[in-house]
CSV table of C-alpha atoms and ligand atoms in Angstrom, one decimal:
chain,number,residue,atom,x,y,z
A,1,MET,CA,-12.7,24.7,10.9
A,2,GLN,CA,-13.5,24.9,7.2
A,3,ILE,CA,-11.3,22.4,5.4
A,4,GLY,CA,-10.9,21.8,1.7
A,5,VAL,CA,-9.5,18.5,0.3
A,6,ILE,CA,-8.3,18.3,-3.3
A,7,GLY,CA,-8.2,14.7,-4.5
A,8,THR,CA,-10.4,12.0,-3.1
A,9,GLY,CA,-8.3,8.9,-3.6
A,10,HIS,CA,-7.4,6.6,-0.7
A,11,VAL,CA,-5.5,9.3,1.3
A,12,GLY,CA,-7.9,12.1,0.3
A,13,LEU,CA,-11.1,10.4,1.1
A,14,VAL,CA,-9.9,9.0,4.4
A,15,THR,CA,-8.7,12.6,5.2
A,16,CYS,CA,-12.2,13.9,4.3
A,17,VAL,CA,-14.2,11.5,6.4
A,18,SER,CA,-11.9,11.5,9.4
A,19,LEU,CA,-11.7,15.3,9.6
A,20,ALA,CA,-15.5,15.5,9.4
A,21,HIS,CA,-15.7,12.9,12.1
A,22,LEU,CA,-13.5,15.1,14.3
A,23,GLY,CA,-16.0,17.9,13.9
A,24,HIS,CA,-14.7,20.0,11.0
A,25,ASP,CA,-16.7,21.2,8.0
A,26,VAL,CA,-15.0,19.4,5.1
A,27,CYS,CA,-15.5,19.9,1.4
A,28,GLY,CA,-13.7,17.4,-0.9
A,29,THR,CA,-13.2,17.9,-4.6
A,30,ASP,CA,-11.8,15.7,-7.4
A,31,SER,CA,-11.3,16.1,-11.2
A,32,ASP,CA,-13.3,12.9,-11.7
A,33,ALA,CA,-16.9,14.0,-11.8
A,34,ASP,CA,-18.3,10.5,-11.6
A,35,LYS,CA,-16.4,9.8,-8.4
A,36,ILE,CA,-17.8,13.0,-6.9
A,37,ALA,CA,-21.4,11.9,-7.9
A,38,GLN,CA,-20.8,8.5,-6.3
A,39,LEU,CA,-19.4,10.2,-3.1
A,40,GLN,CA,-22.4,12.5,-2.9
A,41,ASP,CA,-24.6,9.4,-2.9
A,42,GLY,CA,-22.6,8.0,0.0
A,43,MET,CA,-20.8,5.3,-2.0
A,44,SER,CA,-17.0,4.8,-1.6
A,45,PRO,CA,-15.2,4.2,-4.9
A,46,PHE,CA,-13.0,1.6,-3.2
A,47,PHE,CA,-13.1,-0.8,-0.3
A,48,GLU,CA,-11.7,0.3,3.1
A,49,PRO,CA,-13.1,-1.0,6.4
A,50,ASP,CA,-15.5,1.5,8.1
A,51,LEU,CA,-15.0,4.1,5.3
A,52,GLU,CA,-18.4,4.0,3.7
A,53,GLY,CA,-20.2,4.1,7.1
A,54,MET,CA,-18.3,7.2,8.1
A,55,LEU,CA,-18.8,8.8,4.7
A,56,GLN,CA,-22.6,8.4,5.1
A,57,GLU,CA,-22.4,9.6,8.7
A,58,GLY,CA,-20.5,12.8,7.5
A,59,LEU,CA,-23.0,13.4,4.7
A,60,SER,CA,-26.0,13.0,6.8
A,61,CYS,CA,-24.8,15.3,9.6
A,62,GLY,CA,-24.0,17.9,7.0
A,63,ARG,CA,-20.3,18.3,7.9
A,64,LEU,CA,-19.1,16.6,4.8
A,65,HIS,CA,-19.6,17.7,1.2
A,66,PHE,CA,-18.3,16.8,-2.2
A,67,VAL,CA,-18.2,19.2,-5.1
A,68,SER,CA,-16.8,18.9,-8.6
A,69,HIS,CA,-15.9,22.6,-8.9
A,70,PRO,CA,-12.8,23.2,-6.7
A,71,ALA,CA,-13.7,26.8,-6.1
A,72,GLU,CA,-16.4,25.7,-3.7
A,73,ALA,CA,-14.0,23.6,-1.7
A,74,ILE,CA,-11.4,26.4,-1.5
A,75,ARG,CA,-13.2,29.8,-1.2
A,76,GLU,CA,-14.1,29.6,2.5
A,77,ALA,CA,-11.3,27.2,3.6
A,78,ASP,CA,-8.9,27.9,6.4
A,79,VAL,CA,-6.9,24.9,5.4
A,80,VAL,CA,-6.7,23.0,2.0
A,81,PHE,CA,-5.1,19.5,1.9
A,82,ILE,CA,-3.6,18.5,-1.4
A,83,SER,CA,-4.0,14.7,-1.7
A,84,VAL,CA,-3.7,14.2,-5.4
A,85,GLY,CA,-1.8,11.3,-7.0
A,86,THR,CA,1.9,11.4,-7.5
A,87,PRO,CA,2.4,8.4,-9.8
A,88,PRO,CA,5.9,7.4,-10.9
A,89,ARG,CA,7.2,8.6,-14.3
A,90,ALA,CA,9.1,6.2,-16.5
A,91,SER,CA,12.3,7.5,-14.9
A,92,GLY,CA,11.0,6.7,-11.4
A,93,ASP,CA,10.6,10.4,-10.4
A,94,ALA,CA,7.3,11.2,-8.8
A,95,ASN,CA,5.1,13.0,-11.3
A,96,LEU,CA,4.1,16.2,-9.5
A,97,VAL,CA,2.0,17.7,-12.3
A,98,ALA,CA,-1.2,17.2,-10.3
A,99,VAL,CA,0.3,18.7,-7.1
A,100,GLU,CA,1.3,21.9,-9.0
A,101,ALA,CA,-2.1,22.1,-10.7
A,102,ALA,CA,-3.8,21.7,-7.3
A,103,GLY,CA,-1.6,24.4,-5.8
A,104,ARG,CA,-2.4,26.8,-8.6
A,105,THR,CA,-6.1,26.0,-8.3
A,106,VAL,CA,-6.0,26.9,-4.5
A,107,ALA,CA,-4.2,30.1,-5.3
A,108,ARG,CA,-6.7,31.1,-8.0
A,109,HIS,CA,-9.7,30.6,-5.7
A,110,ALA,CA,-8.4,31.6,-2.3
A,111,THR,CA,-10.1,34.6,-0.8
A,112,GLY,CA,-7.9,35.2,2.2
A,113,ARG,CA,-5.4,33.6,4.6
A,114,CYS,CA,-5.1,29.9,3.9
A,115,LEU,CA,-2.8,27.1,4.8
A,116,VAL,CA,-2.0,24.8,1.9
A,117,VAL,CA,-1.0,21.4,3.2
A,118,GLU,CA,0.8,18.6,1.3
A,119,LYS,CA,-0.9,15.4,2.3
A,120,SER,CA,0.3,13.2,-0.6
A,121,THR,CA,3.8,11.7,-0.3
A,122,VAL,CA,6.0,14.1,-2.2
A,123,PRO,CA,9.8,14.3,-2.6
A,124,THR,CA,11.7,16.6,-0.3
A,125,GLY,CA,11.8,20.1,-1.8
A,126,THR,CA,8.2,20.0,-3.2
A,127,ALA,CA,7.0,22.5,-0.7
A,128,HIS,CA,9.5,25.1,-1.9
A,129,ARG,CA,8.2,24.5,-5.5
A,130,LEU,CA,4.6,24.7,-4.4
A,131,ARG,CA,5.2,27.9,-2.6
A,132,ARG,CA,6.6,29.5,-5.7
A,133,ALA,CA,3.7,28.2,-7.8
A,134,LEU,CA,1.2,29.8,-5.3
A,135,ARG,CA,3.1,33.1,-5.4
A,136,ARG,CA,3.3,33.2,-9.2
A,137,GLU,CA,-0.4,32.6,-9.5
A,138,ARG,CA,-1.4,35.1,-6.8
A,139,PRO,CA,1.3,37.7,-6.1
A,140,ASP,CA,-1.4,39.7,-4.2
A,141,LEU,CA,-1.8,36.9,-1.7
A,142,ALA,CA,1.9,36.0,-1.4
A,143,LEU,CA,1.8,36.5,2.4
A,144,GLU,CA,-1.6,34.9,3.0
A,145,LEU,CA,-0.9,31.5,1.4
A,146,GLU,CA,1.4,29.4,3.4
A,147,VAL,CA,2.6,25.9,2.8
A,148,ALA,CA,2.9,23.0,5.3
A,149,SER,CA,3.6,19.3,5.1
A,150,ASN,CA,1.5,16.8,7.0
A,151,PRO,CA,2.3,13.3,5.6
A,152,GLU,CA,-0.2,10.5,6.0
A,153,PHE,CA,1.0,7.3,7.5
A,154,LEU,CA,-2.1,5.3,6.8
A,155,SER,CA,-1.9,1.7,5.8
A,156,GLU,CA,-4.7,0.3,3.6
A,157,GLY,CA,-7.2,-1.9,5.4
A,158,ASN,CA,-6.5,0.0,8.6
A,159,ALA,CA,-6.7,3.5,7.2
A,160,ILE,CA,-9.6,4.9,9.4
A,161,LYS,CA,-8.0,3.6,12.5
A,162,ASN,CA,-4.6,5.0,11.4
A,163,ALA,CA,-6.2,8.4,10.7
A,164,LEU,CA,-8.1,8.6,14.0
A,165,GLU,CA,-5.6,6.9,16.3
A,166,PRO,CA,-2.3,7.6,14.7
A,167,ASP,CA,1.1,6.6,16.2
A,168,ARG,CA,2.2,10.2,15.6
A,169,ILE,CA,1.0,13.3,13.8
A,170,LEU,CA,3.8,14.9,11.7
A,171,VAL,CA,3.6,18.5,10.7
A,172,GLY,CA,6.3,20.4,8.9
A,173,ALA,CA,5.7,24.2,8.7
A,174,GLU,CA,7.5,27.5,8.8
A,175,SER,CA,5.5,29.7,11.1
A,176,GLU,CA,4.0,29.5,14.5
A,177,TRP,CA,0.7,30.4,12.8
A,178,ALA,CA,0.8,27.4,10.5
A,179,HIS,CA,1.7,25.0,13.5
A,180,GLN,CA,-1.1,26.5,15.5
A,181,VAL,CA,-3.6,25.9,12.6
A,182,MET,CA,-2.5,22.3,12.4
A,183,ARG,CA,-2.8,21.8,16.2
A,184,SER,CA,-6.4,23.0,15.9
A,185,VAL,CA,-7.1,20.6,13.0
A,186,TYR,CA,-6.0,17.7,15.1
A,187,ALA,CA,-7.0,19.0,18.5
A,188,PRO,CA,-9.3,16.1,19.5
A,189,ILE,CA,-6.6,13.5,18.6
A,190,ILE,CA,-3.9,15.5,20.4
A,191,ALA,CA,-6.2,15.7,23.4
A,192,SER,CA,-6.5,11.9,23.5
A,193,GLY,CA,-2.7,11.7,24.0
A,194,CYS,CA,-1.2,11.4,20.5
A,195,GLU,CA,2.1,13.1,20.0
A,196,ILE,CA,2.4,15.8,17.4
A,197,VAL,CA,5.9,16.1,16.0
A,198,GLU,CA,6.5,19.6,14.7
A,199,THR,CA,9.4,20.1,12.3
A,200,ASP,CA,10.5,22.2,9.4
A,201,ILE,CA,9.0,21.3,6.0
A,202,ALA,CA,12.0,19.4,4.5
A,203,THR,CA,12.3,17.2,7.5
A,204,ALA,CA,8.6,16.2,7.4
A,205,GLU,CA,8.7,15.5,3.7
A,206,LEU,CA,11.8,13.4,4.1
A,207,ALA,CA,10.6,11.6,7.2
A,208,LYS,CA,7.6,10.2,5.3
A,209,HIS,CA,9.7,8.9,2.4
A,210,ALA,CA,12.3,7.5,4.9
A,211,SER,CA,9.7,5.6,6.9
A,212,ASN,CA,8.3,3.9,3.8
A,213,ALA,CA,11.8,3.1,2.4
A,214,PHE,CA,12.9,1.7,5.8
A,215,LEU,CA,9.9,-0.6,6.0
A,216,ALA,CA,10.5,-1.8,2.5
A,217,LEU,CA,14.2,-2.4,3.4
A,218,ARG,CA,13.2,-4.6,6.3
A,219,ILE,CA,11.0,-6.7,4.0
A,220,SER,CA,13.8,-7.0,1.4
A,221,PHE,CA,16.3,-7.9,4.1
A,222,VAL,CA,14.1,-10.8,5.3
A,223,ASN,CA,13.5,-11.9,1.8
A,224,ALA,CA,17.2,-12.0,1.0
A,225,LEU,CA,17.6,-14.0,4.3
A,226,ALA,CA,14.9,-16.4,3.1
A,227,ARG,CA,17.1,-17.2,0.0
A,228,LEU,CA,20.0,-18.0,2.3
A,229,CYS,CA,17.8,-20.1,4.6
A,230,GLU,CA,16.7,-22.2,1.6
A,231,ARG,CA,20.3,-23.0,1.0
A,232,THR,CA,21.2,-23.8,4.5
A,233,GLY,CA,18.1,-25.7,5.7
A,234,ALA,CA,17.3,-23.0,8.3
A,235,ASP,CA,13.7,-21.8,8.8
A,236,VAL,CA,13.3,-18.1,8.1
A,237,LEU,CA,10.1,-17.9,10.3
A,238,ALA,CA,12.1,-19.0,13.3
A,239,VAL,CA,15.0,-16.7,12.4
A,240,SER,CA,12.6,-13.7,12.1
A,241,ASP,CA,11.1,-14.7,15.5
A,242,VAL,CA,14.4,-14.8,17.2
A,243,MET,CA,15.5,-11.5,15.6
A,244,GLY,CA,12.1,-9.9,16.6
A,245,LYS,CA,12.6,-10.7,20.2
A,246,ASP,CA,15.3,-8.2,20.4
A,247,PRO,CA,13.4,-4.9,21.2
A,248,ARG,CA,16.0,-3.0,19.2
A,249,ILE,CA,14.8,-4.9,16.1
A,250,GLY,CA,11.2,-5.9,16.7
A,251,ARG,CA,9.2,-8.5,14.6
A,252,HIS,CA,7.2,-6.1,12.4
A,253,PHE,CA,7.9,-6.1,8.7
A,254,LEU,CA,10.1,-9.2,8.9
A,255,SER,CA,7.7,-11.6,7.1
A,256,ALA,CA,9.3,-13.3,4.1
A,257,GLY,CA,7.3,-14.2,1.1
A,258,LEU,CA,6.3,-12.7,-2.2
A,259,GLY,CA,7.5,-9.2,-1.1
A,260,TYR,CA,5.8,-5.8,-1.0
A,261,GLY,CA,3.4,-4.3,-3.4
A,262,GLY,CA,0.8,-1.5,-3.2
A,263,SER,CA,0.6,2.1,-4.2
A,264,CYS,CA,3.3,3.3,-1.8
A,265,PHE,CA,6.4,1.2,-1.2
A,266,PRO,CA,7.4,0.5,-4.8
A,267,LYS,CA,6.8,4.1,-5.9
A,268,ASP,CA,8.2,5.9,-2.8
A,269,LEU,CA,11.3,3.8,-2.7
A,270,ILE,CA,12.3,4.7,-6.3
A,271,ALA,CA,11.2,8.3,-5.9
A,272,LEU,CA,13.5,8.6,-2.9
A,273,LYS,CA,16.4,7.1,-4.8
A,274,ARG,CA,15.8,9.6,-7.7
A,275,ILE,CA,15.5,12.7,-5.5
A,276,SER,CA,18.6,11.7,-3.6
A,277,SER,CA,20.7,11.2,-6.8
A,278,GLN,CA,19.3,14.5,-8.2
A,279,LEU,CA,20.6,16.1,-5.0
A,280,GLY,CA,24.0,14.6,-5.6
A,281,TYR,CA,23.9,11.7,-3.2
A,282,GLU,CA,23.6,8.1,-4.6
A,283,PHE,CA,21.8,6.7,-1.6
A,284,PRO,CA,23.3,3.2,-1.4
A,285,PHE,CA,21.2,0.0,-1.3
A,286,LEU,CA,17.8,1.6,-2.2
A,287,ALA,CA,18.1,0.1,-5.7
A,288,GLU,CA,19.0,-3.3,-4.0
A,289,VAL,CA,15.8,-3.2,-1.9
A,290,ALA,CA,13.8,-3.0,-5.1
A,291,ARG,CA,15.9,-5.6,-6.8
A,292,VAL,CA,15.5,-8.1,-4.0
A,293,ASN,CA,11.8,-7.4,-4.0
A,294,ASP,CA,11.6,-8.4,-7.7
A,295,GLU,CA,13.7,-11.4,-7.0
A,296,THR,CA,10.9,-12.8,-4.7
A,297,ILE,CA,8.7,-13.4,-7.8
A,298,GLU,CA,11.6,-15.2,-9.5
A,299,ALA,CA,12.1,-17.3,-6.4
A,300,ALA,CA,8.5,-18.4,-6.4
A,301,LEU,CA,8.7,-19.2,-10.1
A,302,GLU,CA,11.7,-21.4,-9.5
A,303,LYS,CA,9.8,-23.3,-6.9
A,304,ILE,CA,6.8,-23.7,-9.3
A,305,ARG,CA,9.1,-24.9,-12.1
A,306,ASP,CA,10.8,-27.3,-9.7
A,307,ALA,CA,7.5,-28.8,-8.7
A,308,LEU,CA,5.8,-28.8,-12.1
A,309,TRP,CA,8.7,-29.1,-14.6
A,310,ASN,CA,7.3,-27.5,-17.7
A,311,MET,CA,4.8,-24.7,-17.3
A,312,GLU,CA,3.1,-25.1,-20.7
A,313,GLY,CA,-0.4,-26.5,-20.3
A,314,LYS,CA,-0.2,-26.5,-16.5
A,315,ARG,CA,-3.1,-24.9,-14.5
A,316,ILE,CA,-1.9,-22.8,-11.7
A,317,ALA,CA,-4.3,-21.4,-9.1
A,318,LEU,CA,-3.5,-18.2,-7.3
A,319,LEU,CA,-5.2,-17.6,-3.9
A,320,GLY,CA,-5.2,-13.9,-3.2
A,321,LEU,CA,-4.8,-11.2,-5.8
A,322,SER,CA,-4.8,-8.0,-3.9
A,323,PHE,CA,-1.4,-6.6,-2.7
A,324,LYS,CA,-2.3,-7.5,0.9
A,325,PRO,CA,-5.4,-8.7,2.8
A,326,GLY,CA,-8.2,-6.4,3.7
A,327,THR,CA,-8.2,-4.4,0.5
A,328,ASP,CA,-9.4,-4.7,-3.1
A,329,ASP,CA,-6.3,-2.8,-4.2
A,330,VAL,CA,-4.2,-4.7,-6.7
A,331,ARG,CA,-1.7,-1.9,-7.6
A,332,PHE,CA,1.8,-3.5,-7.9
A,333,ALA,CA,0.3,-6.6,-6.3
A,334,PRO,CA,3.0,-9.4,-6.2
A,335,ALA,CA,0.2,-11.9,-7.2
A,336,LEU,CA,-0.3,-10.1,-10.5
A,337,SER,CA,3.4,-9.8,-11.2
A,338,LEU,CA,3.5,-13.6,-10.7
A,339,ALA,CA,0.4,-14.1,-12.9
A,340,ARG,CA,2.0,-12.2,-15.7
A,341,ARG,CA,5.2,-14.2,-15.6
A,342,LEU,CA,3.3,-17.5,-15.4
A,343,LEU,CA,1.2,-16.5,-18.4
A,344,GLU,CA,4.3,-15.6,-20.4
A,345,GLU,CA,5.7,-19.0,-19.7
A,346,GLY,CA,2.6,-20.7,-21.1
A,347,ALA,CA,0.7,-21.7,-17.9
A,348,GLN,CA,-3.0,-21.3,-17.5
A,349,VAL,CA,-3.7,-19.0,-14.5
A,350,VAL,CA,-6.9,-19.1,-12.4
A,351,GLY,CA,-7.2,-16.7,-9.5
A,352,TYR,CA,-9.5,-16.1,-6.5
A,353,ASP,CA,-9.6,-13.1,-4.1
A,354,PRO,CA,-12.3,-12.2,-1.6
A,355,MET,CA,-12.3,-8.6,-2.8
A,356,GLY,CA,-9.8,-7.8,-5.5
A,357,MET,CA,-11.2,-9.9,-8.4
A,358,ALA,CA,-12.7,-7.0,-10.4
A,359,ASN,CA,-9.6,-4.9,-10.2
A,360,ALA,CA,-7.4,-7.9,-11.0
A,361,ARG,CA,-9.5,-8.8,-14.1
A,362,GLN,CA,-9.0,-5.2,-15.3
A,363,ASP,CA,-5.2,-5.3,-14.9
A,364,VAL,CA,-4.6,-8.9,-16.2
A,365,PRO,CA,-7.6,-9.9,-18.2
A,366,GLU,CA,-6.0,-13.2,-19.1
A,367,ILE,CA,-6.5,-14.5,-15.6
A,368,GLU,CA,-9.5,-16.8,-15.3
A,369,THR,CA,-11.4,-16.1,-12.1
A,370,ALA,CA,-13.0,-18.6,-9.7
A,371,SER,CA,-15.8,-18.3,-7.2
A,372,ASP,CA,-13.8,-19.5,-4.2
A,373,SER,CA,-10.6,-21.3,-3.3
A,374,TYR,CA,-12.0,-24.8,-4.0
A,375,ASP,CA,-13.3,-23.7,-7.4
A,376,ALA,CA,-9.8,-22.3,-8.2
A,377,ALA,CA,-8.1,-25.5,-7.0
A,378,GLU,CA,-10.3,-27.7,-9.2
A,379,GLY,CA,-8.0,-29.5,-11.7
A,380,ALA,CA,-5.0,-27.3,-10.8
A,381,HIS,CA,-1.5,-28.7,-10.9
A,382,CYS,CA,-0.4,-26.3,-8.2
A,383,VAL,CA,-1.9,-23.7,-5.8
A,384,VAL,CA,0.1,-20.6,-4.9
A,385,LEU,CA,-1.0,-18.7,-1.8
A,386,CYS,CA,-0.2,-15.0,-2.7
A,387,THR,CA,-2.1,-13.0,-0.2
A,388,GLU,CA,-2.8,-14.1,3.4
A,389,TRP,CA,-6.5,-13.4,3.7
A,390,ASP,CA,-8.0,-15.0,6.9
A,391,GLU,CA,-10.3,-17.2,4.9
A,392,PHE,CA,-7.3,-19.0,3.4
A,393,LEU,CA,-6.0,-19.9,6.9
A,394,ASN,CA,-9.1,-22.0,7.6
A,395,LEU,CA,-9.2,-24.0,4.3
A,396,ASP,CA,-10.1,-27.7,4.4
A,397,LEU,CA,-6.7,-28.7,3.1
A,398,GLU,CA,-7.6,-32.3,2.4
A,399,LYS,CA,-10.6,-31.2,0.4
A,400,LEU,CA,-8.4,-28.7,-1.5
A,401,GLY,CA,-5.8,-31.4,-2.3
A,402,ARG,CA,-8.5,-33.9,-3.5
A,403,LEU,CA,-9.8,-31.3,-6.0
A,404,MET,CA,-6.4,-30.7,-7.5
A,405,ALA,CA,-4.6,-32.6,-10.3
A,406,HIS,CA,-1.7,-32.8,-7.9
A,407,PRO,CA,-1.7,-31.6,-4.3
A,408,ILE,CA,1.2,-29.1,-4.6
A,409,MET,CA,1.1,-25.8,-2.6
A,410,ILE,CA,3.5,-22.9,-3.0
A,411,ASP,CA,3.1,-20.7,0.1
A,412,GLY,CA,4.0,-17.2,-0.9
A,413,ARG,CA,3.3,-15.8,2.6
A,414,ASN,CA,4.5,-18.6,4.9
A,415,VAL,CA,1.1,-19.0,6.6
A,416,PHE,CA,0.7,-22.7,6.7
A,417,ASP,CA,2.1,-25.2,9.1
A,418,SER,CA,4.4,-27.7,7.5
A,419,ASP,CA,3.1,-30.6,9.5
A,420,ALA,CA,-0.5,-29.8,8.6
A,421,MET,CA,0.4,-29.6,4.9
A,422,ARG,CA,2.3,-32.9,5.2
A,423,ALA,CA,-0.7,-34.6,7.0
A,424,ALA,CA,-3.0,-33.3,4.2
A,425,GLY,CA,-0.7,-35.0,1.6
A,426,PHE,CA,0.7,-31.8,0.0
A,427,ALA,CA,4.0,-31.2,-1.5
A,428,TYR,CA,4.7,-27.9,0.1
A,429,TYR,CA,7.2,-25.1,-0.8
A,430,ALA,CA,7.3,-22.0,1.4
A,431,ALA,CA,9.7,-19.0,1.3
A,432,GLY,CA,12.8,-19.6,3.3
A,433,ARG,CA,11.7,-22.9,4.9
A,434,PRO,CA,12.5,-26.5,4.2
A,435,PRO,CA,10.3,-27.9,1.5
A,436,ILE,CA,8.2,-31.0,1.6
A,437,THR,CA,8.7,-32.6,-1.8
A,438,GLU,CA,6.3,-34.8,-3.6
A,439,GLU,CA,8.5,-37.8,-2.6
A,440,ASP,CA,8.5,-36.7,1.0
A,441,ALA,CA,4.7,-36.3,0.9
A,442,SER,CA,4.1,-39.8,-0.6
A,443,ALA,CA,6.7,-41.5,1.7
A,444,ARG,CA,4.9,-40.1,4.7
A,445,SER,CA,1.5,-41.2,3.5
A,446,GLN,CA,2.6,-44.9,3.0
A,447,PRO,CA,1.6,-47.1,6.0
B,501,UDX,C1,2.4,1.4,3.6
B,501,UDX,C2,2.9,1.9,5.0
B,501,UDX,O1,2.7,0.8,5.9
B,501,UDX,C3,2.1,3.1,5.4
B,501,UDX,O2,2.6,3.6,6.7
B,501,UDX,C4,2.2,4.2,4.4
B,501,UDX,O3,1.5,5.3,4.7
B,501,UDX,C5,1.8,3.6,3.0
B,501,UDX,O4,2.5,2.5,2.7
B,501,UDX,P1,0.3,-0.1,2.7
B,501,UDX,O5,0.9,0.1,1.4
B,501,UDX,O6,-1.1,0.1,2.9
B,501,UDX,O7,1.0,0.9,3.7
B,501,UDX,O8,0.7,-1.6,3.2
B,501,UDX,P2,1.6,-2.3,4.3
B,501,UDX,O9,0.7,-3.0,5.3
B,501,UDX,O10,2.7,-1.5,4.7
B,501,UDX,O11,2.2,-3.5,3.3
B,501,UDX,C6,2.9,-3.2,2.2
B,501,UDX,C7,3.3,-4.5,1.5
B,501,UDX,O12,4.4,-5.1,2.2
B,501,UDX,C8,2.2,-5.5,1.3
B,501,UDX,O13,2.3,-6.0,0.0
B,501,UDX,C9,2.6,-6.6,2.3
B,501,UDX,O14,2.1,-7.8,1.9
B,501,UDX,C10,4.1,-6.5,2.3
B,501,UDX,N1,4.7,-7.0,3.5
B,501,UDX,C11,4.5,-6.3,4.7
B,501,UDX,C12,5.6,-8.1,3.5
B,501,UDX,O15,5.9,-8.6,2.4
B,501,UDX,N2,6.2,-8.5,4.6
B,501,UDX,C13,6.0,-7.9,5.8
B,501,UDX,O16,6.6,-8.3,6.8
B,501,UDX,C14,5.1,-6.8,5.9
């Protein structure tokens, strides 16, 4: 099939390369001409495992193209995916200006029957607006331009796998023709056994928002539980494990720590709350999910203050700056929220991340950057583990402690073993687990 993709951000570019990999003729376009030039040269503008290799594979077999003029991506297309950004407005509403503009562009350049597919996460009701925009732009093609919703469930760091081996394919559409077109787009994946869930458009739009909001809710639930564990002496890791053994609950997304970040959860949760209240229903507890998430940063700050007393003049090393491991993305990264708060309180902040350093420097230029974990720890009064990259799990803890002004670790992702920290002489504060204070650490190291 001939497929056009408008917007080559994380979702759009993964859509381009995976659909080309499935055998379609794909043409991606973006308003950023530099990005298009970079893509034409086979370079990905961001890190995502396997993405660049598949991009080059698509370009060299001639099934994948990038153009800066959208007309070329649209004119021959059977299907056009809209995967432009939907950033939050100050009010929390999703800003859909780019979605409308993309829809109008498709209508202007379409030459015949074409399915216009929302791939970006959009509030329920967007398809209806989009359809109107298409019709206003091209009344002559009113019956030829149909709208569908095909939300993406990809998770950064796993995006290619999520796109080629999804848990489910979700398509919201209004006609059998549209559903048939989408079955053809995903035919190889469906043939390999993946379920395609076909719904009306409003259901598909809402199901995507609901999935993200529910995952965020689980994270906030376990983070609130962590606060309670800290007050009772219980261990949140063990509580999560016990809960997770119930198949009705499961263990996923029950890891307490610094909370969620990224380009989806923070934005989608608030957008869902906004659209719900605009529709006359104050969806309870969505605002609480966001509030508890913000509280995780305050909880970490309290631990740092407890360990260091005054912040002024203290050197604090952050290990991990990206919003999660496996990506260089720092959007809404908890590590950067923490860094900003520490800097406000007069601390000196040094950070290290295997991939996210350049992006972090751009967002918070006041962070000093280090060449590795040991370099970051040198002279630090405290280390905070913010993102659970694998390389941090294998650190030589004794060496790390020796380099520091004081061996104090705040574990923002609950990845270290308390006994190992104690053996390495660390005062250790984790989220929702009993702390090892400096006194405990020195008492144990006495003969
Ligand atoms: C998410 C959804 O998982 C994906 O389905 C959707 O399409 C887009 O949003 P992503 O933002 O890439 O994907 O990251 P995800 O792996 O879901 O993690 C989000 C955040 O939650 C990260 O900051 C992560 O550290 C945090 N998290 C996750 C926790 O704090 N605790 C957990 O138990 C799980």
